[in-house]
XYZ file of C-alpha atoms in Angstrom:
358
model
C -0.578 -0.059 -0.229
C 1.573 3.819 -0.517
C 1.800 6.526 1.520
C -2.714 7.105 1.162
C -2.245 9.714 4.408
C 0.742 11.861 1.857
C -0.976 11.171 -0.822
C -4.881 12.374 0.281
C -3.347 15.152 2.144
C -1.722 17.023 -0.134
C -5.093 16.777 -2.480
C -7.115 17.764 0.649
C -4.583 20.855 1.335
C -4.311 21.448 -2.978
C -8.242 21.695 -2.683
C -8.078 24.553 -0.119
C -4.965 26.578 -1.718
C -7.592 26.348 -5.087
C -10.258 28.219 -3.503
C -12.611 25.940 -2.882
C -12.657 24.272 -0.390
C -12.754 26.422 2.603
C -12.494 23.384 5.417
C -12.303 20.228 5.227
C -11.571 16.325 7.079
C -10.918 12.739 5.683
C -10.913 9.370 7.455
C -9.739 5.778 6.140
C -9.616 2.419 7.661
C -8.140 -0.364 5.938
C -9.394 -3.785 7.576
C -10.780 -1.646 11.209
C -6.811 0.266 10.587
C -6.936 4.071 10.823
C -5.067 4.384 7.284
C -5.984 8.523 6.825
C -6.606 11.480 9.426
C -6.770 14.932 7.119
C -7.894 17.634 8.336
C -7.044 20.841 5.958
C -8.336 24.461 5.797
C -10.288 26.377 8.673
C -13.515 25.380 9.857
C -14.783 29.223 10.700
C -13.091 31.539 8.302
C -14.511 34.475 10.616
C -11.781 33.947 13.539
C -9.691 31.674 11.151
C -9.793 28.746 13.707
C -8.706 26.045 12.062
C -9.805 22.069 10.889
C -8.856 20.249 13.770
C -9.653 15.899 13.710
C -12.702 15.657 15.983
C -14.359 19.228 14.855
C -17.543 18.104 14.133
C -19.283 19.189 10.576
C -23.643 19.356 9.974
C -22.734 17.373 6.628
C -26.869 16.390 6.642
C -27.374 13.128 5.277
C -24.808 11.552 6.619
C -26.727 10.717 9.722
C -28.646 8.464 7.389
C -26.187 5.714 8.370
C -25.509 6.339 12.165
C -29.006 5.592 12.283
C -29.565 3.232 10.310
C -26.995 1.450 12.413
C -28.381 2.207 15.838
C -32.055 0.252 14.053
C -29.142 -2.904 12.799
C -27.935 -2.599 16.521
C -31.523 -3.714 17.546
C -31.752 -6.145 15.055
C -28.533 -7.665 16.020
C -29.116 -8.073 20.651
C -32.573 -9.691 19.728
C -34.999 -6.924 20.311
C -36.141 -6.347 16.435
C -36.206 -8.539 13.376
C -36.105 -6.613 9.754
C -39.986 -8.734 9.265
C -41.451 -7.397 12.467
C -43.943 -4.600 11.705
C -43.288 -1.437 12.765
C -46.914 -1.500 14.601
C -46.073 -3.478 17.287
C -43.557 -1.964 18.609
C -45.492 1.587 17.398
C -49.201 1.075 17.436
C -50.827 4.795 16.440
C -48.122 4.227 13.185
C -50.909 1.739 11.845
C -53.359 4.394 10.694
C -54.156 4.477 7.377
C -53.017 1.613 6.157
C -49.656 1.628 7.565
C -50.082 -1.922 9.660
C -48.215 -3.661 7.840
C -45.182 -1.852 6.763
C -42.457 -3.967 7.964
C -39.068 -2.636 9.749
C -36.969 -3.533 6.460
C -39.310 -1.348 4.296
C -38.114 1.492 6.579
C -34.966 0.693 6.807
C -35.067 0.643 2.400
C -36.745 3.984 1.707
C -39.927 1.178 0.414
C -42.298 2.182 3.018
C -44.170 5.558 1.574
C -44.461 7.233 3.317
C -41.523 10.604 2.205
C -43.802 13.141 2.818
C -43.690 16.296 5.278
C -47.104 17.474 5.814
C -48.429 20.866 3.938
C -47.616 23.252 5.460
C -44.139 21.595 7.600
C -42.445 24.709 9.330
C -38.462 24.433 10.798
C -40.271 24.615 13.549
C -41.812 21.488 13.084
C -39.666 19.724 12.184
C -36.673 20.537 15.211
C -40.498 19.025 16.644
C -40.339 15.575 17.678
C -44.071 14.882 18.967
C -45.011 16.284 15.288
C -42.918 14.967 13.514
C -44.216 11.602 14.852
C -47.510 12.038 14.903
C -47.333 13.535 11.553
C -45.077 10.546 10.281
C -49.099 8.415 12.135
C -51.544 10.389 9.984
C -49.578 10.388 7.533
C -51.185 8.348 3.906
C -48.620 6.436 2.569
C -48.268 7.662 -1.092
C -47.502 3.758 -2.639
C -48.153 0.223 -1.617
C -45.597 0.153 1.535
C -43.080 -2.571 -0.226
C -44.288 -1.907 -3.523
C -41.843 1.209 -5.065
C -38.377 3.109 -3.781
C -38.461 7.093 -2.893
C -36.403 9.225 -1.073
C -37.104 9.802 2.983
C -35.557 12.426 2.797
C -36.699 14.169 6.448
C -39.460 10.769 7.451
C -36.155 8.400 7.410
C -35.089 9.740 10.481
C -38.569 9.874 11.766
C -39.219 7.093 11.191
C -36.545 5.285 12.080
C -35.475 7.042 15.415
C -38.790 6.240 16.972
C -38.726 2.943 15.579
C -35.464 3.208 17.223
C -36.895 4.846 20.836
C -39.849 2.377 20.970
C -38.053 -0.581 20.157
C -35.682 0.417 22.902
C -37.782 1.980 25.591
C -34.754 5.072 25.647
C -34.372 8.429 24.060
C -31.901 8.675 21.060
C -28.863 10.532 22.308
C -28.189 7.791 25.186
C -28.652 4.803 21.833
C -25.783 6.964 19.852
C -23.667 7.258 22.829
C -23.330 4.058 23.031
C -22.458 4.000 19.702
C -19.699 7.100 19.275
C -18.558 4.880 22.527
C -17.988 1.798 21.132
C -16.754 2.582 17.877
C -13.901 5.009 20.570
C -15.071 8.773 19.191
C -17.132 9.402 22.216
C -19.171 12.232 20.803
C -18.437 12.317 17.302
C -22.041 11.724 15.867
C -24.387 13.962 16.855
C -28.089 14.681 15.906
C -28.633 18.161 18.250
C -26.013 18.983 20.421
C -26.562 22.635 22.723
C -22.658 23.298 22.372
C -22.516 24.624 18.819
C -18.583 26.908 19.628
C -17.015 24.057 17.823
C -19.148 23.328 14.772
C -17.345 23.981 11.755
C -18.891 26.800 9.847
C -21.439 25.881 7.048
C -21.101 28.174 3.627
C -22.878 27.661 -0.352
C -20.780 27.884 -2.998
C -21.155 29.784 -5.784
C -23.968 28.424 -7.749
C -22.769 27.511 -11.267
C -24.360 29.839 -13.710
C -26.469 27.377 -15.482
C -28.148 26.124 -12.745
C -31.366 23.994 -13.267
C -33.679 25.075 -10.405
C -36.345 22.832 -11.848
C -36.996 20.541 -9.218
C -39.699 17.343 -9.870
C -42.884 18.043 -8.200
C -42.950 15.043 -6.110
C -39.309 16.666 -4.227
C -41.385 19.759 -3.566
C -44.424 17.776 -2.041
C -41.901 15.617 -0.034
C -39.767 18.615 1.450
C -40.602 22.118 0.661
C -37.774 25.106 -0.192
C -37.757 26.518 2.525
C -36.514 22.859 5.023
C -33.965 22.191 1.722
C -30.579 21.744 2.863
C -29.131 25.091 2.893
C -25.872 26.838 4.453
C -28.410 29.689 6.622
C -30.159 26.067 7.208
C -27.775 24.423 8.486
C -26.554 27.542 10.645
C -30.193 27.733 12.561
C -29.784 27.415 16.463
C -33.024 25.534 16.282
C -31.863 23.476 13.556
C -28.414 22.476 15.429
C -30.443 22.141 18.461
C -32.933 19.353 18.042
C -32.678 15.979 16.786
C -33.387 15.769 13.259
C -31.457 11.952 13.123
C -31.807 12.180 8.561
C -28.440 14.430 9.374
C -26.192 14.322 11.572
C -23.620 16.368 13.704
C -20.142 14.372 12.494
C -16.235 13.837 12.606
C -15.224 12.113 9.791
C -12.706 9.849 11.779
C -15.768 8.941 13.308
C -18.345 8.009 11.201
C -15.396 6.646 9.062
C -14.983 4.241 11.990
C -18.052 3.375 12.075
C -18.538 2.461 8.849
C -15.294 0.228 10.070
C -17.088 -1.647 12.762
C -19.271 -2.688 9.960
C -17.268 -4.534 8.160
C -14.439 -6.141 11.573
C -18.132 -6.626 13.494
C -17.375 -3.729 16.682
C -21.342 -2.587 15.461
C -22.858 -4.968 14.269
C -22.590 -8.927 14.262
C -20.813 -9.549 11.371
C -23.429 -12.542 10.676
C -25.576 -8.710 10.436
C -23.231 -6.559 7.700
C -24.429 -8.171 4.113
C -27.507 -6.463 4.307
C -26.135 -3.671 4.501
C -24.920 -3.434 0.884
C -27.389 -5.896 -0.105
C -30.143 -5.060 -2.614
C -33.438 -5.207 -0.353
C -35.120 -2.036 -2.768
C -34.027 -0.416 -6.182
C -35.860 1.137 -8.924
C -36.408 4.388 -10.194
C -37.576 6.835 -7.290
C -41.059 8.001 -6.842
C -39.696 11.508 -5.104
C -36.332 12.151 -7.038
C -36.740 10.407 -10.330
C -33.694 9.181 -10.233
C -33.007 5.524 -10.521
C -31.580 3.772 -7.296
C -30.640 1.339 -5.145
C -30.305 1.081 -1.063
C -29.648 -1.856 0.940
C -30.820 -1.629 4.465
C -30.121 1.737 6.005
C -27.905 2.620 3.202
C -27.376 4.206 -0.554
C -25.877 0.980 -3.063
C -22.692 2.322 -5.097
C -20.239 5.086 -5.375
C -22.599 8.788 -5.529
C -20.543 8.995 -8.834
C -19.867 5.030 -9.990
C -23.030 3.118 -8.468
C -23.072 0.498 -11.239
C -19.034 0.010 -10.779
C -18.993 -0.596 -7.321
C -22.214 -2.030 -6.648
C -21.271 -3.468 -3.231
C -19.836 -0.254 -1.939
C -22.546 0.788 0.872
C -22.567 4.621 2.684
C -24.518 7.395 2.835
C -24.318 11.502 0.366
C -24.955 14.829 2.059
C -26.544 17.937 0.698
C -23.921 20.010 0.105
C -21.758 17.050 -1.260
C -20.041 15.102 1.691
C -20.420 11.180 1.749
C -19.109 8.308 3.686
C -19.394 4.535 3.543
C -17.380 1.390 2.412
C -16.248 -0.848 1.089
C -16.372 -5.059 2.009
C -14.168 -6.209 -1.246
C -11.379 -3.715 -0.949
C -12.264 -4.302 3.943
C -11.510 0.028 2.749
C -14.464 2.779 5.406
C -14.027 6.195 3.881
C -15.235 9.489 4.776
C -15.208 13.342 3.827
C -16.830 16.057 5.536
C -16.146 19.385 3.767
C -18.271 22.998 5.115
C -18.654 24.711 2.205
C -21.946 23.223 0.277
C -21.956 22.341 -3.326
C -24.267 20.253 -5.873
C -22.073 17.895 -6.889
C -19.645 15.298 -5.143
C -16.206 16.196 -7.170
C -14.497 16.971 -3.764
C -15.888 13.929 -2.582
C -15.025 11.841 -5.743
C -10.962 13.667 -5.537
C -10.117 11.898 -1.864
C -11.691 8.742 -1.473
C -10.772 7.748 -5.519
C -7.289 8.631 -3.676
C -8.187 6.533 -0.774
C -9.390 3.567 -2.533
C -6.196 3.825 -5.544
C -3.658 2.990 -2.562
C -5.339 0.530 -0.832
C -5.462 -1.439 -4.049
């Protein structure tokens, strides 16, 4: 294996020097061993505070991987099965024809409840009880299990409430157990009261040719006021709330979580294949794109899904990604504080890792 740490560090520094990035982290593990821990740039341009290995970045849907992992750990300890009906642990969810929805369907985006309620506000998505009630009253967009559609916000509330009901514990406690198990306590969080050390998000300039025509069902599921932006990510309400479709993470923390999928320290090895075996696929009923899902994880790299069919992980709005390649035994995460509309930075850095460990 070539000196992957040096290669990735050089690429990360060049991305910052070029002006395309402000601050970022890259972390990678091979067979459970750390091989990359790179930081570059600043977490807060206003103060010049540098990015440190433990700096937390608000990286949106990267948090879905942690939420899914909490559910899998409850399967691992026998509290749930993938075929448990959600209504068995959460009876109120059965309303409006949802009584047969399973944990499996909640994890693979086929449950049919991708939409936030009409008129939803920032205050609503920051209020756990309101979002739970909205899911209870939701009518499925399709017969559960017959189609796939990205549950952008609702994935977190659906699977988070399953975990709460089944375990009888709060999400923060379950997440605390997980981050302690991976050796980085507190480096994956949903809501956080202390925001002083977070990386400060900023929006990348919009391309002049950007097409702002969005699918009707996407806007029906997530109104524009709740689309991830730097301003929304800096909202104190969003920062403090448990919204487990996103998270505040360090690259080393989330990468170690994925390494734990491969080495048996997060879930037992017998469950690991569920993460990278296709459970649902087809044209996404919300976003319109081809999609493939394992149990809680997107399959394939964001820029090369067909060529990497067993890679599993989660991309975050703004161009971040964390996941693992079970064939190479590699887990990688990239966090950044410039929110762009592409995954080019992730492609450069993750490809450098994967090429170096072949």
